[in-house]
Amino acid sequence: MEEEATPQEVVTEEVVPEQETAEAAPEKTTPQEVTRETAAPVGTVEQGAVAVIGGGVAGIISALDLVDSGFKVYLIDRGASIGGKMSQLAECVTGIMPMMVELETNPDVELLTLSEVTSISGSQGNFELEVARNPRYVDELRCTGCAQCIEACPESIPDRFNFGLTNRKVIDFSHSQPVPNVPAIERDHCPPDCRKCVEVCTADAIKLEDKETKAKITVGSIILSPGYEPFDPSIWARYKLGNPSVVTSLEFERMLSSAAGSGKLLKPDGSEAKKIAFIQCIGSRDPHVGNELCSTVCCMYTAKEAKRAAELNPDLDISIFYMDVRTFGRDEHVVKQIGKKYGVKYIRSRVPEIIEKGDELQLRYEDPENDEMVDEEFDLVVLAIGLLPPDSIQRMAEIAGVELDSFGYFKTELENPMDTSVPGIYVCGTAKAPMPIMDSTSWASGAAARAGSIIAQQRLVKPTSPIEAEGAGGRPKIGVFLCRCGDSISGVIDIDSLATHIERLPDVAYVDASATTCKDAAEAIRSAVKEHGLNRVVLAGCTPRIYELHFRKLCEEIGINPYLFEMANIREQCAWVHADNPDAAFEKAEELIRMSVARAGYLDALTVKRVPVVDSVLVLGGGITGMTAALEVAEQGYKTCIVEREEGLGGVLNDIGVLQDGRRASELLSEFRGKIDESELITVFTRSELVDLAGSAGNFTGTVKIPDSTEELKFGAVIVATGAEEFKPTGIYGYGERPNVVTQLEFEKLLDQGISPGTVAMIQCVGAMDDEREYCGRICCGTAVKNALRLKGSSPETEVYVLGRDVRTYGIWESMYRDARGKGVIFLRHDANKKPSFDGEILSTQDMMLNREVQIKPDYIVLSTPMVPRSDSETVAEILNISTDDYGFFVEEALRPKVKMRPLDSASAGVFLAGSALYRPRMIDECVAQGSGAAARALTLISKPFVEVEAATSVVDEELCAGCGTCVSVCPFGAVELRELVEDVNTFGLVSDAKREVAEVSERCKGCGLCASYCPSDAMSVNHFKDRQIFAQIEVVM
Amino acid sequence: MSARAVFEKLGVELVEIDDWNCCGALEAENPLVSTALSIRNLAIAEESGLDLAIPCSACYFNAIKAVKYLREDESVQKKLLEADRSLGFNDTIAPRHLLDIVVNEVGVEEIAKHTTRPLSGIKVVPYYGCLIGRPSDIAFDDPDDPKSMDALIEALGAEQPPFAHKATCCGGALIMTNFDYSMEMSRKILEDAKESGADCIIVGCPVCHLMLDGRQSDIEAKYNIELNIPVLYFTQMLGLAFGIDPGKLGLSKNMVSAKNLISMIKGA
Amino acid sequence: MGSTEKDTTTLIDVTKFDTSDYKSARKNAPKSPRSTTGPIKAWETDPNFKYEVQRQPGGKDLLYCYQCSTCTLSCPIREINPDFNPRRIIEMAVLGMKEEILSSEEIWICASCQTCYERCPQNVKFSEVIGAIKNVAMKEAQEGNIEITSKKPGFDGSFMRMIEMFGRLYEPGLLMDFLLLKNKDFNGLFGYMPLGINMFKKGKIAFFPSKIKGMDCIKNIFEKLEEE
């Protein structure tokens, strides 16, 4: 079914005039305001710049937040491509790819790869860096990425990216989708006088005579994010690293990565793995080998790797040998799940040696319950290696003049976790302490906020004008671009053959099948649209979830309305899921593209509305997280309001006596309170609550109930830092009845009084990790250790027992755990099913390691309970239009992989989350980092003059609308309301000023389509998803 | 005996220290006494300015432990001097295991040069015992997979089958008190050596030698097995390869006869 | 020399079964008379015991143990006798089970192989800790607080006596002192004869003892340092 010409629907909206903008802006006389009021600010202010040293995930996120807030970034990395360790992890590369591509194409980012900083001079606001640029031997500007040089290269070397499991050529890409997408040459390995690559290069891009060059850059602040060094277990002969069936976890990630393609998990020798053992804590918690700390992430990544392996082959027999399981929050669920679903065994015993028995590997472990030593054979052993400070950290610390702490990481303070000892130089990621990706990214946002505060006056805000929906101009001329995606698509689907099919489709004016990467595709689109005068673009490649936004921006740049762009997913939905049936994959791909082409013919240009932003922030919650967020925003020159429910600021910290570094919490709090009092930009409402929130990102109106009345506040973003509270386990172990049974917070108060009891017993996991609350409270073991140490310090004769299932003192807390043991604190382990019991006099526990009952007569029992959400978190969530999980914690936008990269964003645009309220009770430095991080996220929104409103939203045909109100009741976002329409109606005569009700869609609309599908009059439809567009898709494949 | 002969051949002077005392082996439970005994020997050696070469792993262990103890705790040296004036050690010389000196000071190449009668035709496995590699913060070789004697065997031209028990304990410390444990532990070593096809074992410690050689017949009797595998102190093997007369190497003092072994060596 | 039937120093009569299969060793082994199975009552333990062990040279890192089992899994003695469990000994010491540990047979059968010292991730140095525990045991035995049934301290004592007397080990003297004088073990003594004669014939041991010259120093060492 074809139509001759597509009717153009031009939706016109009024562009908000300039004077309204000025009214909404606060009184300020900073150059930033000047930028806002004049039409073209370029050139009035020199744009502030930040140097980010280290291009792994932390550096990348910092860089993105900075350029998104109006600054320039120099992203410096040692390797030939940015991406760091994350690009080596099995599936993580898909998460980081879009961010890497965005950095590559953003004009405010300068990528300095193969570069190392050799000196830093100056001070905050004005640093001068000297950068040594190692030669790539390939000209980045000329290279087209055709890869002919690689084919022609005669010499192979082990591929470091794959840990030597495979080979690469001397000239090669560092991995399959590098940024920049240009190969590099390992010059030392070139055969003498060989010039094969030069000979085949048609772009004359290879420069074998290149030498090291030097660059000088001037920046206002610096972020250090060099990442970590994985522990090398080959120092121990007893782990038989020489055996190909013994691998490290990173090597295993590469094995899992290649298994994703083939569907089989193969050992390095090519055979299929059947029985796998994971050995935890290799190189961690081991002062003997020089690393006292717990690497925090290994238990979780092992659970993930085991899960991944089991998903590939459910028949795999997997055992995990551990000492303590450190999986926190809802990650605990994964551990349970792999046990139940795939039979993965967790065995508590360290394994000190691997014995080679023929083809198999023999592990010996202890079973204390049966007092046995068991020998078991496996065919693959994975060593869960720990994270160490990066090998470059000493040199970097010297060059930057920053201090390192006693563990070899960059030294920071508890309340300033991203600030190094040099003002203006900040740190984030695993160079600060071992941490998972989700924490690296939130700290990275925090570092961006810190770095931005130095150059806040030099923010360059580019004015953007709304996109008019111009007519798409006559007959559709569709350009179809096929991407090979490395060879992950073209390996299964014959792209060239597909192209010939596509060429025959109606309205297709041009087909390009050359692109192998997103960048190629972008280039192809750019040149073809111009050359062939295309007016619609269809991209057949990966999932639109990752790249649609990116390509829409590209269309905007080259003059095509972004809503005339359509994507067909032939990767996830065809090549990947039907990898074992290429014919079916081909057919499906062809159909999907056909559908997209048909739809493209009916697409309308839409206006992208841009609404002026209110450049202030509302912070909900005045605890340490909220205070940090407010201070951070204020430091960059924006107004914030803190809304706090209690009498005063401070939150849970008010109840804590002494912090882990020995200082009193009240000291810290008065510092923060002092800074807030001093700041002119922060308004504090105590004994107040937010009762309503209207509007959308950039333009919120909040109703706050203050002690005697209500206030209406206008702001652009919300930061939710409402925290959590300690669970009070009434009835458990006599809590609430017996005065000597207390919680940890209550015990802190007793310690302040200076008690000196004979015996104290602490019981862990009370009210957590059970049927009622499955999650691990994360901070309770650390808190118990802290309090036990404090007690032993003030009263050494007191006998302190800690009864737990595991001891989950992660990261630096492991060092405190060791100290506690050294002072004589006794840790007794019990099984989850055999909890300790108390009859009022005797506390009895079944000690797993001695396999005997131990009885204690404690003077105090301290119960370590988890933090639980505030009782009204559900209500708050509803007001804010965000979701909560089963327990009531707020949930971030759970879309993977975005959740790892943007852990502080909620599903509601403009609402950011931080601190313990966000499903992971946190230590103080983590809370502060998140507070700063949320501030950075909010700043990316409010630092821009406009916020873009989603154009693919619902639209009402007022003539058809009967005002029934069905749409209003089904809308989950509260985005539709009925309004009164006054018009002249002609029915049996003219009726003037007849009133009726019609629906009106507000900016809250997300385009979900519920209203349109329910509307009985067909008056409601969704832009970009009109009936005829959808019918076209369906009919073309029927 | 063999050490002397071998070092003579190598042209390295071995000065026996005058009036050495027993180091206390693994029996000295009082660490101060044990340290003092070793320090006495070290002090005598220090006077000559030469490093102290120690042919026995247990003595070596005591000596390096004593030095570590002295370095870590200043009061120890004071206490020692208070007990007797000759117990002063200034840490200017080092206690070295004889094997360490042969392999790392003299060097494998030098050994190879002096090998006039390569040991081709026999299979030799090295048995290190515990104290040549452990604890690795003070001992000189790898704790789990030591390689110094491996290098020697290779240099001497003998075949070396893989031997998993090269550094497991022989139980020598328990030889008088819990002999059954020692026998069990030594049996594992001897049987593994036999199974690997070795014609002889070389050791670096006289206590291990006593267990594997001296008590071999007892082990055979108790477990009703046949081993008959000669055990040589490593310098005895070096001596054979250097073409020194077996009489000068003290081979007749070994309990398990090495006569058969010698006849198997084909080298010129 | 087949005198193991008379060897009363060990708990398990190793000749009776194949010790290479320690599972069967476990089955047939009699329970150590020292390890009771009743509850450990914290108020009846000695919380100072762990600090006492710490004060001995070598014992100072005992408390850092986090019960990982590395030492136990590496111990060649544990392989033969499941009752010798280094990790458990440490935990019992930390829990203050002084009487149980000091009067047990197990603490005397460590072979000093140093594998635990080598591998312990927390640098507990178990081989030294057990030395410290043995020191405490001997002190307590001297004061008459406990009774030691293991023969090892006796043997160590005989060994040290020889050194004290001669400066070097006089093997026949050792046997006389240990087997004869201390244990009235005539059978044992005769059992050693064949080996002894053999060794004498090969010139490995001397018939008569000879003192070293520096006996004053040795005398000082034993007089002044042994009391510590």
mmCIF file of N, CA and C in Angstrom, chain A residues 129 199 388:
data_model
loop_
_atom_site.group_PDB
_atom_site.id
_atom_site.type_symbol
_atom_site.label_atom_id
_atom_site.label_comp_id
_atom_site.label_asym_id
_atom_site.label_seq_id
_atom_site.Cartn_x
_atom_site.Cartn_y
_atom_site.Cartn_z
ATOM 1 N N LEU A 129 50.042 21.850 31.789
ATOM 2 C CA LEU A 129 50.477 20.463 31.698
ATOM 3 C C LEU A 129 51.335 20.261 30.473
ATOM 4 N N GLU A 199 52.366 0.535 1.827
ATOM 5 C CA GLU A 199 52.094 0.247 0.420
ATOM 6 C C GLU A 199 50.615 0.119 0.114
ATOM 7 N N LEU A 388 44.630 -3.439 42.523
ATOM 8 C CA LEU A 388 45.693 -2.729 43.221
ATOM 9 C C LEU A 388 45.787 -1.310 42.674
#
